[in-house]
Amino acid sequence: MAGRTTSRHAGDTKSRILDAAETLFIDCGYEAMSLRQITSRAEVNLAAVNYHFGSKESLIHSMLSRRLDRLNEERVKLLERFDHMLGERLTCEHVLGAMFIPALRLSRDPRVGGKAFLRLLGRAYTDPSAFIRDFLNAHYASVAVRFFDAFQRALPHLPREELGWRLHFAIGALSGVLAGADTESLIAEFSQGKSMNDLQLIARLASLMVAALKAPLPDASQLAMFAAVLGDATDSDTAADTSAGSDGAAPNREHKAAAAAHEAPDEAGGSGLSPCPADAFLAPAASGTRASSATAGFDGEPRGGALEARAVLPHALHGAT
């Protein structure tokens, strides 16, 4: 009997530590939280943390895994179900549904975090710590690959580089909303006091992301338009030269517009723009000869499957969208 009591007490202590770490991570982020804060909130001593986890890093690994492992298992199961049902008819909406639906279901379950679950996901996706990013990239790379490939099949007209950019922007925006403490109050305000079920919420999320993912590639006229806008913004910094009689402002805009038109997407579907820098999404890639445009992704490295997924979806699949 005494053994059972001791075991139950140890389990309660471990759960309290994990709960405290989760709350502080949501509120403060990885870098700002300390073991002292965790032990104080969990009402345990530092020895208890060392006994159960060994270090802050190991504790955070355990804290994330206990939520995200199940989430990603459910996501993969649902994606496989859609794949089996639809095959080549798999749609962008189904892939997004496989991302969103399990997250919403788990957020309704108080045993796995309840209402705080979505905020945990948002914080995990947006936390700037290299430690969090590296953990997510390494621990859930296979899931990221599955979803990136599914998006590629559902959106075959998009070059992989372009798909990477769009997923990064769309999921990043969604993650920022999830991480906010006022998300629920905003939903209540926007819905004007009316209840919003999962179908309505998923439809709103998916409609925005689908529109972003399916938007046509920018053509020469659009690039020229934004080049002119940037030129006008630059001209404001050189107003002194212009007022002195320089007539170089308009030609400067025309030159930028022409350059933008030259960089417009080609008939083969390429973006025509420089690849995204590798350090925009992940640690600098190994140096070496760049692959051809047919086999290289947005970081200019040869495609092996996991690289683009680690770069694009670490904040979406390791715990989105």
Coordinates of C-alpha atoms in Angstrom, one line a residue:
M1 CA 0.0 0.0 0.0
A2 CA 2.8 2.4 0.9
G3 CA 4.4 1.6 -2.5
R4 CA 1.3 2.6 -4.4
T5 CA 1.0 5.8 -2.4
T6 CA 4.6 6.7 -3.1
S7 CA 4.2 5.9 -6.8
R8 CA 1.0 8.0 -7.0
H9 CA 2.7 10.9 -5.2
A10 CA 5.7 10.8 -7.6
G11 CA 3.3 10.8 -10.6
D12 CA 1.5 13.8 -9.2
T13 CA 4.8 15.6 -8.7
K14 CA 5.9 14.9 -12.2
S15 CA 2.5 16.1 -13.6
R16 CA 2.6 19.3 -11.5
I17 CA 6.1 20.1 -12.9
L18 CA 5.0 19.5 -16.4
D19 CA 1.8 21.6 -15.9
A20 CA 3.9 24.4 -14.4
A21 CA 6.4 24.3 -17.2
E22 CA 3.6 24.4 -19.8
T23 CA 1.9 27.4 -18.3
L24 CA 5.1 29.4 -18.0
F25 CA 6.1 28.4 -21.6
I26 CA 2.8 29.6 -22.9
D27 CA 3.0 32.9 -21.0
C28 CA 6.8 33.7 -21.2
G29 CA 8.4 31.5 -23.9
Y30 CA 11.4 29.2 -23.4
E31 CA 14.2 31.8 -22.9
A32 CA 12.3 33.8 -20.2
M33 CA 11.2 30.9 -18.1
S34 CA 13.5 29.5 -15.4
L35 CA 13.7 26.4 -13.2
R36 CA 13.2 28.6 -10.2
Q37 CA 9.9 29.8 -11.6
I38 CA 8.8 26.2 -12.5
T39 CA 9.6 24.8 -9.1
S40 CA 7.9 27.7 -7.4
R41 CA 4.7 27.3 -9.4
A42 CA 4.7 23.5 -9.1
E43 CA 5.5 23.8 -5.3
V44 CA 8.4 21.4 -5.6
N45 CA 12.1 21.7 -5.0
L46 CA 14.9 21.7 -7.6
A47 CA 15.8 18.1 -6.6
A48 CA 12.4 16.9 -7.8
V49 CA 13.0 18.4 -11.3
N50 CA 16.4 16.9 -11.5
Y51 CA 15.1 13.5 -10.3
H52 CA 12.2 13.3 -12.9
F53 CA 13.8 15.2 -15.9
G54 CA 17.5 15.9 -15.2
S55 CA 17.6 19.3 -16.8
K56 CA 15.4 22.2 -18.1
E57 CA 16.0 21.1 -21.7
S58 CA 14.8 17.5 -20.9
L59 CA 11.8 18.9 -19.0
I60 CA 10.7 21.1 -22.0
H61 CA 11.2 18.1 -24.4
S62 CA 8.8 16.1 -22.2
M63 CA 6.4 19.0 -21.8
L64 CA 6.1 19.4 -25.6
S65 CA 6.0 15.7 -26.4
R66 CA 3.1 14.9 -24.1
R67 CA 0.9 17.2 -26.1
L68 CA 2.4 17.2 -29.6
D69 CA 3.0 13.4 -30.0
R70 CA -0.7 12.6 -29.8
L71 CA -1.6 15.6 -31.9
N72 CA 0.6 14.6 -34.8
E73 CA -0.4 11.0 -34.5
E74 CA -4.0 12.1 -35.0
R75 CA -3.1 14.4 -37.8
V76 CA -1.3 11.6 -39.7
K77 CA -4.2 9.2 -39.2
L78 CA -6.7 11.7 -40.6
L79 CA -4.4 12.5 -43.5
E80 CA -4.0 8.8 -44.3
R81 CA -7.8 8.4 -44.1
F82 CA -8.3 11.2 -46.6
D83 CA -5.5 9.8 -48.8
H84 CA -7.2 6.4 -48.8
M85 CA -10.6 7.9 -49.6
L86 CA -9.6 10.4 -52.3
G87 CA -6.2 9.3 -53.7
E88 CA -5.3 11.8 -56.5
R89 CA -8.4 13.8 -55.7
L90 CA -7.0 14.9 -52.4
T91 CA -7.7 18.7 -52.0
C92 CA -6.0 21.5 -50.2
E93 CA -9.0 21.7 -47.9
H94 CA -8.6 18.1 -46.9
V95 CA -4.9 18.6 -46.0
L96 CA -5.7 21.7 -44.0
G97 CA -8.5 19.7 -42.3
A98 CA -6.1 17.0 -41.3
M99 CA -4.0 19.8 -39.6
F100 CA -6.8 21.7 -37.9
I101 CA -9.4 19.1 -36.9
P102 CA -7.3 17.1 -34.5
A103 CA -6.0 20.3 -32.9
L104 CA -9.5 21.6 -32.3
R105 CA -10.7 18.2 -31.0
L106 CA -7.8 18.0 -28.5
S107 CA -8.4 21.6 -27.4
R108 CA -11.9 20.5 -26.3
D109 CA -10.5 17.8 -24.1
P110 CA -9.4 19.1 -20.6
R111 CA -7.3 15.9 -20.1
V112 CA -4.8 17.1 -22.8
G113 CA -4.7 20.8 -22.0
G114 CA -8.2 22.0 -22.9
K115 CA -8.4 25.6 -23.9
A116 CA -4.7 26.2 -23.3
F117 CA -3.9 23.6 -26.0
L118 CA -4.1 26.0 -28.9
R119 CA -2.1 28.6 -27.1
L120 CA 0.6 26.0 -26.5
L121 CA 0.6 25.3 -30.2
G122 CA 0.8 28.9 -31.1
R123 CA 3.7 29.5 -28.7
A124 CA 5.6 26.4 -30.0
Y125 CA 5.2 27.7 -33.6
T126 CA 6.3 31.2 -32.8
D127 CA 8.9 30.9 -30.0
P128 CA 12.2 32.3 -31.4
S129 CA 14.4 30.0 -29.4
A130 CA 16.7 27.9 -31.5
F131 CA 16.3 25.1 -28.9
I132 CA 12.6 24.9 -29.5
R133 CA 12.9 25.1 -33.3
D134 CA 15.6 22.4 -33.3
F135 CA 13.6 20.1 -31.2
L136 CA 10.5 20.4 -33.4
N137 CA 12.5 20.0 -36.6
A138 CA 14.2 16.9 -35.3
H139 CA 11.3 15.3 -33.5
Y140 CA 8.5 15.7 -36.0
A141 CA 10.4 15.8 -39.4
S142 CA 8.6 12.8 -40.8
V143 CA 5.2 14.4 -40.1
A144 CA 6.3 17.6 -41.7
V145 CA 7.4 15.7 -44.8
R146 CA 4.0 13.9 -45.1
F147 CA 2.1 17.2 -45.0
F148 CA 4.4 19.1 -47.3
D149 CA 4.1 16.3 -49.9
A150 CA 0.3 16.3 -49.4
F151 CA 0.1 20.0 -50.1
Q152 CA 2.4 19.5 -53.1
R153 CA 0.0 16.9 -54.5
A154 CA -3.1 19.0 -53.8
L155 CA -1.4 22.1 -55.4
P156 CA 0.6 20.7 -58.3
H157 CA 0.7 24.0 -60.1
L158 CA 2.8 25.6 -57.4
P159 CA 6.6 25.3 -57.6
R160 CA 8.0 23.9 -54.3
E161 CA 9.7 27.2 -53.6
E162 CA 6.5 29.1 -53.9
L163 CA 4.6 26.6 -51.9
G164 CA 7.2 26.9 -49.1
W165 CA 6.8 30.6 -49.0
R166 CA 3.1 30.5 -48.9
L167 CA 2.9 27.9 -46.2
H168 CA 5.4 29.8 -44.1
F169 CA 3.5 33.1 -44.4
A170 CA 0.0 31.5 -43.8
I171 CA 1.0 29.3 -40.9
G172 CA 3.1 32.0 -39.3
A173 CA 0.1 34.4 -39.3
L174 CA -2.2 31.7 -37.9
S175 CA 0.4 30.8 -35.2
G176 CA 0.6 34.4 -34.1
V177 CA -3.1 34.4 -33.5
L178 CA -3.1 31.2 -31.6
A179 CA -0.3 32.4 -29.3
G180 CA -2.2 35.5 -28.3
A181 CA -3.8 35.6 -24.9
D182 CA -6.8 37.4 -26.3
T183 CA -7.8 34.9 -29.1
E184 CA -10.9 33.7 -27.3
S185 CA -12.1 37.3 -26.6
L186 CA -11.4 38.2 -30.2
I187 CA -13.5 35.3 -31.5
A188 CA -16.3 36.3 -29.2
E189 CA -16.1 39.9 -30.4
F190 CA -16.0 39.0 -34.1
S191 CA -18.9 36.5 -33.7
Q192 CA -20.9 39.2 -31.9
G193 CA -21.9 37.0 -29.0
K194 CA -23.0 34.1 -31.2
S195 CA -21.6 30.7 -30.6
M196 CA -19.1 29.4 -33.1
N197 CA -18.9 25.6 -33.6
D198 CA -15.9 23.7 -35.0
L199 CA -17.2 23.7 -38.5
Q200 CA -17.6 27.5 -38.6
L201 CA -14.1 28.0 -37.1
I202 CA -12.4 25.6 -39.4
A203 CA -14.2 27.1 -42.4
R204 CA -12.9 30.5 -41.5
L205 CA -9.4 29.4 -40.9
A206 CA -9.3 27.2 -44.0
S207 CA -10.9 29.8 -46.4
L208 CA -8.1 32.3 -45.6
M209 CA -5.3 29.8 -46.0
V210 CA -6.8 28.2 -49.1
A211 CA -7.1 31.6 -50.8
A212 CA -3.5 32.3 -50.0
L213 CA -2.3 28.9 -51.2
K214 CA -4.3 29.0 -54.4
A215 CA -3.6 32.6 -55.4
P216 CA -2.1 33.0 -58.8
L217 CA 1.6 33.6 -59.1
P218 CA 2.5 37.3 -59.3
D219 CA 2.8 38.4 -63.0
A220 CA 5.0 41.1 -64.5
S221 CA 2.4 43.9 -64.0
Q222 CA 2.0 43.1 -60.3
L223 CA 5.8 43.0 -59.8
A224 CA 6.1 46.3 -61.7
M225 CA 3.4 47.9 -59.5
F226 CA 5.1 47.0 -56.3
A227 CA 8.4 48.0 -57.7
A228 CA 6.9 51.4 -58.3
V229 CA 5.6 51.6 -54.8
L230 CA 9.0 50.7 -53.4
G231 CA 10.5 53.3 -55.8
D232 CA 8.2 56.0 -54.4
A233 CA 9.1 55.1 -50.9
T234 CA 12.8 55.3 -51.7
D235 CA 12.2 58.7 -53.5
S236 CA 11.0 60.2 -50.2
D237 CA 14.4 59.6 -48.8
T238 CA 16.0 61.5 -51.6
A239 CA 13.6 64.4 -51.7
A240 CA 16.5 66.8 -51.3
D241 CA 18.1 65.7 -54.5
T242 CA 14.8 65.8 -56.3
S243 CA 14.0 69.3 -55.1
A244 CA 17.4 70.4 -56.3
G245 CA 16.4 69.7 -59.8
S246 CA 17.3 66.0 -60.2
D247 CA 14.9 64.3 -62.7
G248 CA 16.2 60.8 -61.8
A249 CA 13.2 59.7 -59.7
A250 CA 10.8 58.6 -62.5
P251 CA 13.5 56.8 -64.5
N252 CA 14.5 55.1 -61.3
R253 CA 11.0 53.8 -60.9
E254 CA 10.9 52.7 -64.5
H255 CA 14.2 50.9 -64.1
K256 CA 12.8 49.0 -61.1
A257 CA 9.6 48.2 -62.9
A258 CA 11.5 46.8 -65.9
A259 CA 13.7 44.7 -63.6
A260 CA 10.6 43.4 -61.8
A261 CA 9.0 42.5 -65.1
H262 CA 12.2 40.6 -66.0
E263 CA 11.9 38.6 -62.8
A264 CA 8.3 37.7 -63.4
P265 CA 7.3 34.0 -63.3
D266 CA 8.2 32.1 -66.4
E267 CA 6.0 29.9 -68.4
A268 CA 7.3 26.8 -66.7
G269 CA 5.9 28.0 -63.4
G270 CA 9.0 29.1 -61.7
S271 CA 8.9 32.2 -59.5
G272 CA 11.7 33.9 -61.2
L273 CA 12.8 35.4 -57.9
S274 CA 15.8 34.6 -55.8
P275 CA 15.4 31.6 -53.5
C276 CA 14.6 32.3 -49.9
P277 CA 17.6 32.4 -47.8
A278 CA 18.2 29.3 -45.8
D279 CA 18.5 31.1 -42.5
A280 CA 15.0 32.5 -42.9
F281 CA 13.6 29.1 -41.7
L282 CA 16.3 26.9 -40.4
A283 CA 20.0 26.8 -39.5
P284 CA 22.3 27.7 -42.4
A285 CA 22.5 24.9 -44.9
A286 CA 25.8 23.2 -45.6
S287 CA 27.9 24.9 -48.3
G288 CA 28.3 23.3 -51.7
T289 CA 27.2 23.5 -55.3
R290 CA 23.6 24.6 -55.7
A291 CA 21.3 22.2 -57.5
S292 CA 19.5 23.0 -60.7
S293 CA 16.1 24.7 -60.4
A294 CA 14.4 21.5 -61.2
T295 CA 15.8 19.7 -58.2
A296 CA 16.5 22.5 -55.7
G297 CA 14.0 24.1 -53.3
F298 CA 13.7 27.5 -51.8
D299 CA 17.0 27.2 -49.9
G300 CA 18.9 26.2 -53.0
E301 CA 19.7 22.7 -51.6
P302 CA 18.9 19.4 -53.4
R303 CA 15.6 18.0 -52.3
G304 CA 15.6 14.9 -50.2
G305 CA 12.1 15.3 -48.7
A306 CA 12.8 16.4 -45.1
L307 CA 14.6 19.6 -45.8
E308 CA 11.8 21.6 -47.2
A309 CA 9.4 20.3 -44.6
R310 CA 11.8 21.3 -41.8
A311 CA 12.1 24.7 -43.3
V312 CA 8.4 25.3 -43.9
L313 CA 6.3 23.5 -41.4
P314 CA 8.1 23.5 -38.0
H315 CA 5.6 25.9 -36.6
A316 CA 2.6 24.2 -38.1
L317 CA 2.9 20.5 -37.8
H318 CA 5.0 20.0 -34.7
G319 CA 2.3 21.2 -32.6
A320 CA -0.8 24.1 -36.8
T321 CA -2.1 24.7 -37.7

